[in-house]
Every structure is written in structure tokens, then in C-alpha cells.
Coordinates of C-alpha atoms in Angstrom, one line a residue:
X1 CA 0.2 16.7 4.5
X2 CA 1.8 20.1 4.7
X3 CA 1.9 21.9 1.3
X4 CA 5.1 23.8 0.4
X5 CA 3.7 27.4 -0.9
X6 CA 7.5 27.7 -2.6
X7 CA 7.2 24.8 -4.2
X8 CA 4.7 25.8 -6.6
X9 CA 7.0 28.4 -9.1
X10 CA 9.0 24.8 -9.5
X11 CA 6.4 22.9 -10.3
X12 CA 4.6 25.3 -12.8
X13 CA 8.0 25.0 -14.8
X14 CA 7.9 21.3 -14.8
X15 CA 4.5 21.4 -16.2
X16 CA 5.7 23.5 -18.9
X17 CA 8.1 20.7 -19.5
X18 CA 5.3 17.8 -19.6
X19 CA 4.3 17.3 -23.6
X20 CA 0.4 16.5 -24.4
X21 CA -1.8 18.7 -22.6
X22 CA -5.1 17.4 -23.5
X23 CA -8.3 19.2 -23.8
X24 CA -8.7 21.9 -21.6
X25 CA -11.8 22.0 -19.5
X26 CA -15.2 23.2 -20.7
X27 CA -16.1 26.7 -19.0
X28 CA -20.2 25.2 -19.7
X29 CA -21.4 22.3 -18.9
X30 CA -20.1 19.4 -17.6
X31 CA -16.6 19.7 -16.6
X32 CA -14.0 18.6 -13.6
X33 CA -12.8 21.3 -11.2
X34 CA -9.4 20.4 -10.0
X35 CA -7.9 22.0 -6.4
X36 CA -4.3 21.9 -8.0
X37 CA -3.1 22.1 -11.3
X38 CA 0.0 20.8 -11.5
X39 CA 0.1 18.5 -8.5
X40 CA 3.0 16.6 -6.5
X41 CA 2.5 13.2 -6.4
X42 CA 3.1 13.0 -2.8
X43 CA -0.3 14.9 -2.0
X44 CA -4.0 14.9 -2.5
X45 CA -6.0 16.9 -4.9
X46 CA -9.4 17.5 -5.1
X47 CA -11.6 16.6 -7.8
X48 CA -15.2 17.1 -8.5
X49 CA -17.8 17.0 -11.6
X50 CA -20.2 19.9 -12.3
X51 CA -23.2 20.4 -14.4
X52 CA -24.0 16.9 -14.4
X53 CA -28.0 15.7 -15.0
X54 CA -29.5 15.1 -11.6
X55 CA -30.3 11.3 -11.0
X56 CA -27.5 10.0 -13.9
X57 CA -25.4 7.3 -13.3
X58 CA -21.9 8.5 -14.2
X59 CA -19.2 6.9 -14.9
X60 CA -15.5 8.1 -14.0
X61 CA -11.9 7.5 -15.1
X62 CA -8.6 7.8 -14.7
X63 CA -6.0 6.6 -16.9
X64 CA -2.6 6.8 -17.5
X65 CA 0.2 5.8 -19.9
X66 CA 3.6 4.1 -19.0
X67 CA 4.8 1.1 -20.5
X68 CA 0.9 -0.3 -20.4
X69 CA -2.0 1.4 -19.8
X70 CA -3.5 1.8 -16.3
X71 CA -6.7 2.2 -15.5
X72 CA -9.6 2.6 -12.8
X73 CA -13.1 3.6 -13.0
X74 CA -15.9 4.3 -10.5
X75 CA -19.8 4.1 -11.2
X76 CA -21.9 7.4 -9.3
X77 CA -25.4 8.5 -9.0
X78 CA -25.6 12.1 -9.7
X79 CA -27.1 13.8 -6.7
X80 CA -29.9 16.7 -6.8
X81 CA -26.9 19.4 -6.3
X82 CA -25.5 18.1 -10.5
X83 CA -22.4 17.8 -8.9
X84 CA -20.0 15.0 -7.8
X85 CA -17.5 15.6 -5.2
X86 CA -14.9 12.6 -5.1
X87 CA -14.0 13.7 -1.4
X88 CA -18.2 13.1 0.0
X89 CA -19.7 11.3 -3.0
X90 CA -19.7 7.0 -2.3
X91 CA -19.8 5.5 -5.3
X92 CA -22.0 2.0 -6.5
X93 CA -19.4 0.5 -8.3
X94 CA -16.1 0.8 -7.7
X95 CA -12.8 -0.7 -6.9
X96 CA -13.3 0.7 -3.4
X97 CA -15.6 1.5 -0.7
X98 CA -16.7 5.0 0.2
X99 CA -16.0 8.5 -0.7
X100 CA -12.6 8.6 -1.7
X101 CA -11.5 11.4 -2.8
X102 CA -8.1 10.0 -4.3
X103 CA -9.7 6.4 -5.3
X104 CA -9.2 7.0 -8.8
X105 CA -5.5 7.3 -8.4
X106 CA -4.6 4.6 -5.8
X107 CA -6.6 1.9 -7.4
X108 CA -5.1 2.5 -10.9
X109 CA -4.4 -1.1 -12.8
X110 CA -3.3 -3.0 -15.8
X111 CA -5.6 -5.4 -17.9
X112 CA -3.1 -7.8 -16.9
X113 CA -3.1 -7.0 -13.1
X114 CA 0.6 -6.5 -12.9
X115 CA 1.6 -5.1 -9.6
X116 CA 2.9 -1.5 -9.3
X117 CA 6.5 -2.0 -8.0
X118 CA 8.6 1.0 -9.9
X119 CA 9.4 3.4 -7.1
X120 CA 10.3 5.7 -10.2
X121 CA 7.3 5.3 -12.4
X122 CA 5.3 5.7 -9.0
X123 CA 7.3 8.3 -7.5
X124 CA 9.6 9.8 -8.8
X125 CA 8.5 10.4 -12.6
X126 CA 6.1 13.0 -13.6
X127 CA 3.1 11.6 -15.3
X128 CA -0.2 13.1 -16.3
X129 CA -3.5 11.8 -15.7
X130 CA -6.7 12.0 -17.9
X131 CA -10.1 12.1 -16.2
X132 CA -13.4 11.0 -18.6
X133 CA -16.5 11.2 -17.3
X134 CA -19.0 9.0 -19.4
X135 CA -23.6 9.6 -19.0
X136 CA -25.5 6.7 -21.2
X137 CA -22.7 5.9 -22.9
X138 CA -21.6 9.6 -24.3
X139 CA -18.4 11.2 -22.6
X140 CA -19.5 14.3 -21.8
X141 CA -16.5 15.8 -19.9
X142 CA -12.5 15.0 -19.8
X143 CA -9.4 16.9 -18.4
X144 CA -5.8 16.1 -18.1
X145 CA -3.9 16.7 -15.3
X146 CA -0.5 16.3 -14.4
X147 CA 1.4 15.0 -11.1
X148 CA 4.8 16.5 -10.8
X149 CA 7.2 13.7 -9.7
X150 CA 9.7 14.0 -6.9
X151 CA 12.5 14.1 -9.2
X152 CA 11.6 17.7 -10.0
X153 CA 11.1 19.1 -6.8
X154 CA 13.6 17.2 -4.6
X155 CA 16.8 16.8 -6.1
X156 CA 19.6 14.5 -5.0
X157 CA 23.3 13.7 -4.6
X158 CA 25.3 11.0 -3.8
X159 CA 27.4 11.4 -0.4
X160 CA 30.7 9.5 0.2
X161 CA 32.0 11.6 3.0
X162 CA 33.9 9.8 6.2
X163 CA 32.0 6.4 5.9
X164 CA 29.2 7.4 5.7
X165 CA 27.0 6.2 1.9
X166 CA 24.1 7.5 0.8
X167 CA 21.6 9.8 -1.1
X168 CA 21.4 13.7 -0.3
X169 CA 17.5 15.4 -0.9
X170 CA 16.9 18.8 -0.5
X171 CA 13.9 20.6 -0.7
X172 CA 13.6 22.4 -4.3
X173 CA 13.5 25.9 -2.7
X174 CA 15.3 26.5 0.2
X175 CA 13.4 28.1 3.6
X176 CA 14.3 31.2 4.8
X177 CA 14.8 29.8 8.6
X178 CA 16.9 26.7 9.0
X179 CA 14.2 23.1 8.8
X180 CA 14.0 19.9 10.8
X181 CA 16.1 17.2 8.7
X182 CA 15.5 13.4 8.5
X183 CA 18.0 10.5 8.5
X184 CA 16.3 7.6 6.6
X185 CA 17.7 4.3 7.6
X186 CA 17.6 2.7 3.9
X187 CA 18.6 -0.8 3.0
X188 CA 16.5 -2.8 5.5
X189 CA 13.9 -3.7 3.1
X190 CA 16.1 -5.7 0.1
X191 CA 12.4 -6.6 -1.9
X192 CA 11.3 -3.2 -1.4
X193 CA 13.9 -0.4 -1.3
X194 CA 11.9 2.3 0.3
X195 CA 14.2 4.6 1.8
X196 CA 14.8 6.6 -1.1
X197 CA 11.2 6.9 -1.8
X198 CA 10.8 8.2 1.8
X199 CA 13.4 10.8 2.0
X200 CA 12.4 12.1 -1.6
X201 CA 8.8 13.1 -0.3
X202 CA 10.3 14.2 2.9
X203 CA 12.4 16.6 0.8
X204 CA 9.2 17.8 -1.3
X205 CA 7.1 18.5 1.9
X206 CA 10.1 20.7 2.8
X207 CA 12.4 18.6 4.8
X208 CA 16.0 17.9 4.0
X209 CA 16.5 13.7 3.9
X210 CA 19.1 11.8 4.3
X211 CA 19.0 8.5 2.9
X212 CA 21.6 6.4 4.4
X213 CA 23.0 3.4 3.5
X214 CA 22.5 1.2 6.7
X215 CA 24.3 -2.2 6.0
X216 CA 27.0 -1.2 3.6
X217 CA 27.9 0.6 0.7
X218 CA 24.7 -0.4 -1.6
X219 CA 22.3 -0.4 0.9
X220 CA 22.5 -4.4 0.8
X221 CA 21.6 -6.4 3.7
X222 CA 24.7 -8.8 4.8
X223 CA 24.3 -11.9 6.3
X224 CA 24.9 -11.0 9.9
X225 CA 22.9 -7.9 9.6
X226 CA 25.0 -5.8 12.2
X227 CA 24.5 -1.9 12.1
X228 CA 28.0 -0.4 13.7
X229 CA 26.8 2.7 15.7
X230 CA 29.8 4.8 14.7
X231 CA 28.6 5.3 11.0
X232 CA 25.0 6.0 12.0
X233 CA 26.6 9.0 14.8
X234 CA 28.6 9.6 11.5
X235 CA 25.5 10.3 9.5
X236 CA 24.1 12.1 12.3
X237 CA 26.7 14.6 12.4
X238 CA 27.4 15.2 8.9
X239 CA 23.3 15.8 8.3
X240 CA 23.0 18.2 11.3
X241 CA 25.9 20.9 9.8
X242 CA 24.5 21.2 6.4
X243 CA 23.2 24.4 5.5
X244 CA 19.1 25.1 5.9
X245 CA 19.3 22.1 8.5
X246 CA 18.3 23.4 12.4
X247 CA 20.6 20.7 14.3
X248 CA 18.5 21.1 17.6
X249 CA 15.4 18.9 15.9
X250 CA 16.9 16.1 13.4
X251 CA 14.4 13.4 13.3
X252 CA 15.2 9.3 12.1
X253 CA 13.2 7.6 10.1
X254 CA 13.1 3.5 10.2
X255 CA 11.0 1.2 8.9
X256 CA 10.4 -2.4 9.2
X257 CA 13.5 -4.1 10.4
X258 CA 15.0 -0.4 10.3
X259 CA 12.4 0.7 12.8
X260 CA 14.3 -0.7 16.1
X261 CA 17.2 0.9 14.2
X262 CA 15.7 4.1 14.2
X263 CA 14.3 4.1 17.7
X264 CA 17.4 2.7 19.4
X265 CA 19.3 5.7 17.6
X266 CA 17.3 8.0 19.2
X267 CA 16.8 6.2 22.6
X268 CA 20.9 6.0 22.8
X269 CA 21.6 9.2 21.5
X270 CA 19.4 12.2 22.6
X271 CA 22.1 14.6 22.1
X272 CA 22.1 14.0 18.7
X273 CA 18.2 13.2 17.7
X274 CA 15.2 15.4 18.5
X275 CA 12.4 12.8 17.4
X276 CA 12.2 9.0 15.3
X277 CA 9.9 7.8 13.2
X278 CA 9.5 3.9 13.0
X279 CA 6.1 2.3 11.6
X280 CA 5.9 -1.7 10.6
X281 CA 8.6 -3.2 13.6
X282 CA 9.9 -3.8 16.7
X283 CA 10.2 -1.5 19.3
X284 CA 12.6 -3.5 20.8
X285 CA 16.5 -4.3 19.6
X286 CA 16.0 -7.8 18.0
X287 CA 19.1 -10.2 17.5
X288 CA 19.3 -11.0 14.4
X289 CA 18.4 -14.3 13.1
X290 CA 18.6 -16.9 12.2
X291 CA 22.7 -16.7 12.4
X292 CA 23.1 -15.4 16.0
X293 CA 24.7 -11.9 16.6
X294 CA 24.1 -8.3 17.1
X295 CA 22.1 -5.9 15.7
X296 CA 24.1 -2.8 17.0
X297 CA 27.6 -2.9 18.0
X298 CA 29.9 0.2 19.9
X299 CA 33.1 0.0 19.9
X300 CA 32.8 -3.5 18.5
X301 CA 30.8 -4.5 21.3
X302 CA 27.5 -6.3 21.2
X303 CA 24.2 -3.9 22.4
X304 CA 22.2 -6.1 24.0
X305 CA 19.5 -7.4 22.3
X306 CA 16.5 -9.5 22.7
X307 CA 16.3 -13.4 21.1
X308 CA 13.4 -13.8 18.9
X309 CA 9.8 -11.5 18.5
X310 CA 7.2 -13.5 20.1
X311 CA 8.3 -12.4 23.7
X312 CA 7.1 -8.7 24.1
X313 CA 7.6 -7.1 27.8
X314 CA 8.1 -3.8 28.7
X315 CA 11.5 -4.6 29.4
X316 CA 12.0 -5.6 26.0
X317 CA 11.2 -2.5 24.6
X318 CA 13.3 0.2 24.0
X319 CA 13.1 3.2 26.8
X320 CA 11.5 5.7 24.6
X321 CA 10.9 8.0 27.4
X322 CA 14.8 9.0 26.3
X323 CA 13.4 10.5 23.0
X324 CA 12.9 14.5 23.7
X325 CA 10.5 15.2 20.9
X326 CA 8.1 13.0 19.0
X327 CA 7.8 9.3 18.1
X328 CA 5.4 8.5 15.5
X329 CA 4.4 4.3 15.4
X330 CA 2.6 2.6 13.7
X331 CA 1.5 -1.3 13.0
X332 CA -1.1 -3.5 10.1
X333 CA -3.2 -5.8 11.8
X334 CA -2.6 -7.8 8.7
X335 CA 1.1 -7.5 8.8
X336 CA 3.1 -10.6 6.8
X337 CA 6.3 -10.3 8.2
X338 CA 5.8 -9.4 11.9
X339 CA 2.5 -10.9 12.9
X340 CA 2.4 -9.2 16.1
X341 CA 4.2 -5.8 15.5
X342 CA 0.6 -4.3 17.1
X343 CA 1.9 -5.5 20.2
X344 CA 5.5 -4.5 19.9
X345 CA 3.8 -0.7 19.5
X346 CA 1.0 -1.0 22.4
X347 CA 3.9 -1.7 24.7
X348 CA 6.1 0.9 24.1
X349 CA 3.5 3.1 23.9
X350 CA 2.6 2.4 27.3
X351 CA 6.0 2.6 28.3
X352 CA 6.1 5.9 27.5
X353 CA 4.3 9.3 28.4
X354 CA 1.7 11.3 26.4
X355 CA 4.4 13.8 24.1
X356 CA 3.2 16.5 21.8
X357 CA 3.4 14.8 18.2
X358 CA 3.2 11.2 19.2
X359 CA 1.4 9.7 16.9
X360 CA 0.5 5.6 16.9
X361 CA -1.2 4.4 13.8
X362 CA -3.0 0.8 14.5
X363 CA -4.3 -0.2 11.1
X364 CA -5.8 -3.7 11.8
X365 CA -6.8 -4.3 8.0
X366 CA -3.4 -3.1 6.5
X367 CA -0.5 -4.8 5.2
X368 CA 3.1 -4.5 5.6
X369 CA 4.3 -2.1 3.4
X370 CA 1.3 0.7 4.8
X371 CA 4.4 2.9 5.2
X372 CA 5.1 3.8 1.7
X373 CA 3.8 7.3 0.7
X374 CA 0.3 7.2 -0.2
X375 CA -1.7 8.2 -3.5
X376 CA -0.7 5.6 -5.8
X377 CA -0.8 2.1 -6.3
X378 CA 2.7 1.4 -5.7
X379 CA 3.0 -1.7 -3.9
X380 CA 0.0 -2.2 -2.9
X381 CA -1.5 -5.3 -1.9
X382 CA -4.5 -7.1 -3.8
X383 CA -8.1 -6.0 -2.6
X384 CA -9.8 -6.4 -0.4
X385 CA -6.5 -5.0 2.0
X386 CA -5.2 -2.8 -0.7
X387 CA -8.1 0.4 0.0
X388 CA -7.1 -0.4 4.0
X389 CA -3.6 -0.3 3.3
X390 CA -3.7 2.8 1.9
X391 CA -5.9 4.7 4.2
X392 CA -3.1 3.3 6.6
X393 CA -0.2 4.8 4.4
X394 CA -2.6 8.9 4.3
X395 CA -2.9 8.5 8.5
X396 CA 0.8 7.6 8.6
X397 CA 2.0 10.4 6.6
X398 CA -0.2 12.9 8.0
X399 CA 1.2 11.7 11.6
X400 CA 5.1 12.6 10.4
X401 CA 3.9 15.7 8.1
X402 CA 2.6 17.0 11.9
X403 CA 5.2 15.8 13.6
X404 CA 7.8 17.4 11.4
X405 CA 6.2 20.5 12.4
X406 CA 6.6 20.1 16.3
X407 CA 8.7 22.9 17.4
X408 CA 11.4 21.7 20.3
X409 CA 13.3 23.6 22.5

């Protein structure tokens, strides 16, 4: 995922902000070595253990404090070298399989095993982290880190402009040339509000968001589900003439039952959207169900739409050939609320021709929510499907972080 270079004078200040700093890391003997100090949340770090005794078993930790304690722990054989990489090392004991280098952080739980389903604790908060590295019982190194959350570097404001509702992010630093710009189709999810989440770490990577409210003025699903295409144009418009926005390559952003959303946007509306961005649905306009009616009107007219999920042809899918820049896709194998959304994307992505930056993610062991951002355990599923769902969510993300970075015409 792209780092943003003028990020990091904001995010030093917010470490200077975070209380508790921990003991600082020995310069002898065993210690961690850390690739960024502070971090984002919405990005990897590397972490590694040196001067360890060749042939050990070690034991590593992560812990963190918020309202309970959460905790993980993997079990390592120290190789010749003393040192253990968390990016190449597998461990023997662990809550995952693998070298992971971020296992520590995803797999983070209570006691209790309460499910992580704060958006804020697991996004946008900053938190610190301490690291403990335990040999025969004795801890013989620790650090703290800290993750900067996306509050700090990707503030927010409320937008009631011409009918149009939602939530404003801009990056923390502004670029000196104007920056593709996202509309994120919020709402659709009512059991897991993700849009916000989405366009926050869109702004941190350095991409103005827009999350929109797609159903009404709270983001709340009604009961005939019906998005009017006038308020979605709307959005469009007012996002492509703010300032440090480049108009020529906007990008949507859908997912789930917002993913046809997305894709029809950009399919109807070329003029307008440069690229979409629709993981975990159709790829096809779905009529709403299971009270009849439309999923898009113009005008007050009914788009056509197709009945039901089961049926998928190409002439059910959208006609993404329309779409000028890229389409990233993307589908669980394991999916719980669309049992064949791997179909819905192998169709459309037959129906349409190799593009720079198309990306289609097929995660067969994943679950439905693989498109929240990845690195913590936020609504993740139990394991076995919660270390595939997550290496789902890092493949997705890198997909849109690329194709973010797709210059068009």
C-alpha cells in the first residue's frame, strides 16, 4: 500500500501526543527492530528480533489496552542467524499459519473472545502496542510502539450541500499536483457501516474520500432500497470541484450491495467517473428484494434490473467495457451473504477487456467482510477463515492502493 512521505511530520506530532512510552529498546542484546516508528494503522510495519540464542524457542507478544486487554502470541525456533524476522520466520505455535509478518496484530483477542467490531477503537483511534519477547520463561526484550489512527491524519467534515449527505476526508497534507478522489457509496452495509472506514484510509494513503450517504440522510437502508441517480451525479459533481481533486480520474468505491451501485455509476456515467471499485457483490443491477422495485431510478424511472442472484449471464452483468480506467473486483469463496458472488465477478470479468489496473481478487477461503482494511482484527471472522480473510482484505487493498495510482488520460 502506497506510503504518504508527507504524512510522516503529522504523525511524529501525534506520537508526541500519545502518553506512556514504554521502555525504549536495548542498543545490546536482544531487542526488536521496528521499520516505522510511529505507524498508521492502515499499513504494515516490519518487525524482527535480534541477538536472540540460536536454537531457542521464543515466545512473542503483542498486547494492547482498550476497555479489556487484547492479546496474541506466537511460539518460534530461533534460527542459526539469532534473529527472527516476522515477515520469513513460520512460527510452531501460533494463532496463524506461516510467516506473517503482521500476525501479531490481526490476530489480537480478548480472554473472553469478544469480537472486534469498533470501527473507532480499530481504525480510527490511535493506540500503542507493546511487543515482549519471552526465552525459558525470562522476558528478555520489549518495546512499545505506537499506531497512529486515522483520526489524526485524515480529518473529516460533514457535507449538507444540494442533497447531497455525507462525510468529507482529506488527506492530512495536501499534494502539490491535484489527486484522484473517491466517492464511497456508504450505508449499504446497516450491521457493518464501513464506508467511513474506507474513505478514512483512502484519505491517509493520500486520496480525498467522499463518504456518501446512499439511502438517505443517515446512511440508513429504507425498505425499498432505491438509490435516485440525481444525488449520486450530485455527489459526483460537488467531489470533482474541490480543491487538490484532479476531476479527469474520480474513482467509486461500493461494496457489498453498494458494489452494483458503484459499477453501474460508472458504467452509466463515463463522463463523470474515471474508474470503480466494487469487491463482495454483484456485477449486475439487482432488484431489490424481497418487496419488488428498483435499485436505481432517473427521472423517477425504473433502471432495469435483474430479478434475483442465482441467474448469472453475461447479459446480466453490467457493460463494464464503459468504464475508461480501472475496475478492481473481488469475491470470498466463503462468502455468507452472496454465495456465488465468485461467479458474478468471473463473468464480468470476461465481459470485459484486459485494462491497466484491473485487478480481480478471488479469495476462496475468505469471508464476507474481506473488504475492510487490513492489519487488525476488526471484524474478522473466527479461525480457521479469519487468517484467509485477512490475507484477502492486504490483496484487496494493495489492488486499489495501485489502482489509485493509474494515470488516465
Amino acid at each position: 500500500m502506497r506510503r504518504v512521505a508527507a504524512l510522516l511530520a503529522v504523525l511524529g506530532l501525534a506520537l508526541v501526543a500519545l502518553v506512556g512510552c514504554g521502555p525504549a529498546p536495548s542498543a545490546v542484546g536482544p531487542r526488536f527492530e521496528v521499520s516505522e516508528e510511529p505507524s498508521g494503522v492502515w499499513e504494515p510495519i516490519h518487525v524482527r528480533v535480534v541477538a536472540l540464542p540460536p536454537g531457542a524457542r521464543v515466545t512473542l507478544s503483542a498486547s494492547t489496552l482498550d476497555g479489556a486487554l487484547w492479546k496474541s502470541q506466537a511460539v518460534y525456533i530461533v534460527p542459526s542467524s539469532g534473529v527472527v524476522d516476522l515477515d520469513t520466520e513460520a512460527p510452531i505455535q501460533a494463532p496463524f499459519t506461516g510467516a506473517d509478518g503482521m500476525g501479531l496484530f490481526w490476530s489480537l483477542g480478548t480472554a473472553s473472545g469478544a469480537s472486534a467490531t469498533s470501527a473507532q477503537q480499530w481504525g480510527g483511534a490511535s493506540m500503542s502496542v507493546d511487543l515482549e519477547a519471552v526465552v525459558d520463561g525470562r522476558r528478555v526484550a520489549a518495546r512499545r510502539i505506537h499506531r497512529v489512527g486515522l483520526t489524526s491524519v485524515a480529518p473529516s467534515r460533514a457535507v449538507f450541500d444540494d442533497g447531497i449527505t455525507g462525510d468529507y476526508f482529506q488527506p492530512a497534507t495536501a499534494s502539490p499536483a491535484p489527486e484522484p478522489a473517491v466517492l464511497v457509496l456508504d450505508g449499504t452495509d446497516p450491521g457493518a457501516p464501513t464506508g467511513v472506514l474506507a474513505a478514512s484510509t483512502l484519505a491517509a494513503m493520500g486520496y480525498p474520500a467522499l463518504a456518501f450517504s446512499t439511502y438517505g440522510s443517515a446512511g440508513e437502508l429504507n425498505m425499498v432500497r432505491t438509490l435516485p441517480a440525481e444525488r449520486v451525479v450530485a455527489a459526483l459533481n460537488w467531489l470533482r470541484e474541490q480543491p487538490g481533486v484532479d476531476p479527469r480520474r474520480v474513482y467509486v468505491f461500493g461494496t457489498s450491495r453498494g458494489a452494483q451501485l458503484a459499477l453501474w455509476t460508472a458504467v452509466a456515467h463515463p463522463e463523470l467517473v474515471y474508474g470503480a471499485i466494487a469487491p463482495a457483490g454483484t456485477t449486475g443491477l439487482v432488484c431489490p428484494s424481497p418487496v419488488p422495485g428498483p435499485a436505481v431510478t432517473v427521472g423517477g424511472a425504473w433502471v432495469p434490473c435483474v430479478s434475483g442472484t442465482r441467474d448469472v449471464t453475461r447479459a446480466s452483468v453490467l457493460d463494464l467495457t464503459r468504464i475508461r480506467g480501472p475496475v478492481v473486483l473481488g469475491c470470498a469463496g466463503q462468502d455468507e451473504q452472496l454465495d456465488n458472488a465468485c461467479t458474478w465477478m468471473d463473468v464480468a470479468a470476461a465481459v470485459r477487456p484486459a485494462h491497466g489496473g484491473d485487478a480481480y481478487v478471488h479469495a476462496p477461503d475468505a469471508t464476507h467482510l474481506f473488504y475492510v482494511p487490513p492489519y487488525t482484527p476488526l471484524y474478522l471472522p473466527p479461525p480457521p477463515a479469519a487468517q484467509a480473510t485477512e490475507a484477502a482484505r492486504v490483496s484487496l487493498w494493495s489492488a486499489i492502493a495501485r489502482a489509485l495510482d493509474v494515470r488516465g488520460p
